[in-house]
């Protein structure tokens, strides 16, 4: 099992048994996500920006407009922290103290660089589009030369990473189990609703395969 | 309408019409969230950590164990960026280029300080518990002296903030509306499932009012 190298930077200190360093676990969390939160600091001022992404091996692709402040900062080679989090439940204990969440998060460390080659840029845009909705790339009009030109693409390489996962019910103090206080978990899930056809559509079209497979 | 002071730091540069600086809009996004992503940098290395929070006016309370690395870093007075994001939909355009998400995000800038007074600490813990589930504080065993002692609480003051909101369907190029490609929005929503009673429960208890009001 391939794992990320551990150092103080990526070691889960709180509840260390919830920490994971194998690539498979980190990849699963990344592949199940829609957006990441990108952290970087300019003159010691940190920024945390939500954005789309796509993963290919240990490369995370980010994209945006040419003038995008975050991408322009990252391409200078600043250290970056990129986090993807899934919220899985409210953990409701008998004591206020033991309230928690069930979650899966992946925290990645590395550096990003500018993607300039047309072929790699197209590949990155495909990977990002497929992360939004699997199968979508083959259904849509692909980027024109000009669209490719005005889109900035960065490749962030995962140097180190960790995953942190909490599952299960509350962990109360032994004596609190006798209290007449309900405890348990309320599951949380990011659900997709019924697809809404664009009001500006000029023709009637069936739902594409990509959307149909969402509800499988 | 009260607004946050704008500077380069908190001005939405991309799609400026999606930027909002009034407190009401920022508060609504914060109050609808379960977790935030906290960004800070130590020796130029940024970290982005998902964590619980609670809001009271322009104060965001954070908490954790005494030895928590993030809290210990923040209490030194480092500049902090704290972001809350809600994902509301997949925006599926006719062109790969115009794919996007509907979302609401709030990006806050400020500095955190340690809360030491017992009364303010209890207030903060109440605010954080109520953010997890409204009405829960009055149902549970409140923190003991020792629990309060081993919990670190920080108060982050919002100095500046911005909200960014995207709603509606895709914005395709004029000529693409004639293409036989389905376009529209797939709504996304963080849904609560059916409450699962703790398997370690020692007595049968009805669901508390806090959980019943979740599905209203």
mmCIF file of C-alpha atoms in Angstrom, chain A residues 4 10 12 17-18 29 33 51 53 58 60 69 80 83 111 134 147 154 166 168 174 186 194 200 202 205 208:
data_model
loop_
_atom_site.group_PDB
_atom_site.id
_atom_site.type_symbol
_atom_site.label_atom_id
_atom_site.label_comp_id
_atom_site.label_asym_id
_atom_site.label_seq_id
_atom_site.Cartn_x
_atom_site.Cartn_y
_atom_site.Cartn_z
ATOM 1 C CA UNK A 4 2.643 9.586 1.955
ATOM 2 C CA UNK A 10 1.056 16.254 7.860
ATOM 3 C CA UNK A 12 -2.668 14.129 12.667
ATOM 4 C CA UNK A 17 -6.065 6.878 15.368
ATOM 5 C CA UNK A 18 -8.301 8.865 12.999
ATOM 6 C CA UNK A 29 -11.859 11.392 -0.269
ATOM 7 C CA UNK A 33 -15.512 15.809 -3.668
ATOM 8 C CA UNK A 51 -12.682 26.219 -5.959
ATOM 9 C CA UNK A 53 -10.510 20.797 -8.937
ATOM 10 C CA UNK A 58 -0.842 12.799 -7.232
ATOM 11 C CA UNK A 60 -4.492 18.185 -8.521
ATOM 12 C CA UNK A 69 -5.605 36.309 -7.834
ATOM 13 C CA UNK A 80 0.001 25.506 -0.687
ATOM 14 C CA UNK A 83 -8.259 20.558 1.822
ATOM 15 C CA UNK A 111 3.473 23.449 -4.616
ATOM 16 C CA UNK A 134 -18.424 11.988 -14.639
ATOM 17 C CA UNK A 147 -11.105 29.523 -24.358
ATOM 18 C CA UNK A 154 -2.157 24.978 -12.503
ATOM 19 C CA UNK A 166 -14.446 10.025 12.175
ATOM 20 C CA UNK A 168 -19.679 6.004 14.590
ATOM 21 C CA UNK A 174 -19.091 6.220 31.476
ATOM 22 C CA UNK A 186 -27.984 12.441 12.488
ATOM 23 C CA UNK A 194 -33.941 16.706 -9.793
ATOM 24 C CA UNK A 200 -32.902 29.449 -22.065
ATOM 25 C CA UNK A 202 -33.953 26.448 -27.582
ATOM 26 C CA UNK A 205 -33.527 17.304 -25.329
ATOM 27 C CA UNK A 208 -27.826 13.040 -20.848
#
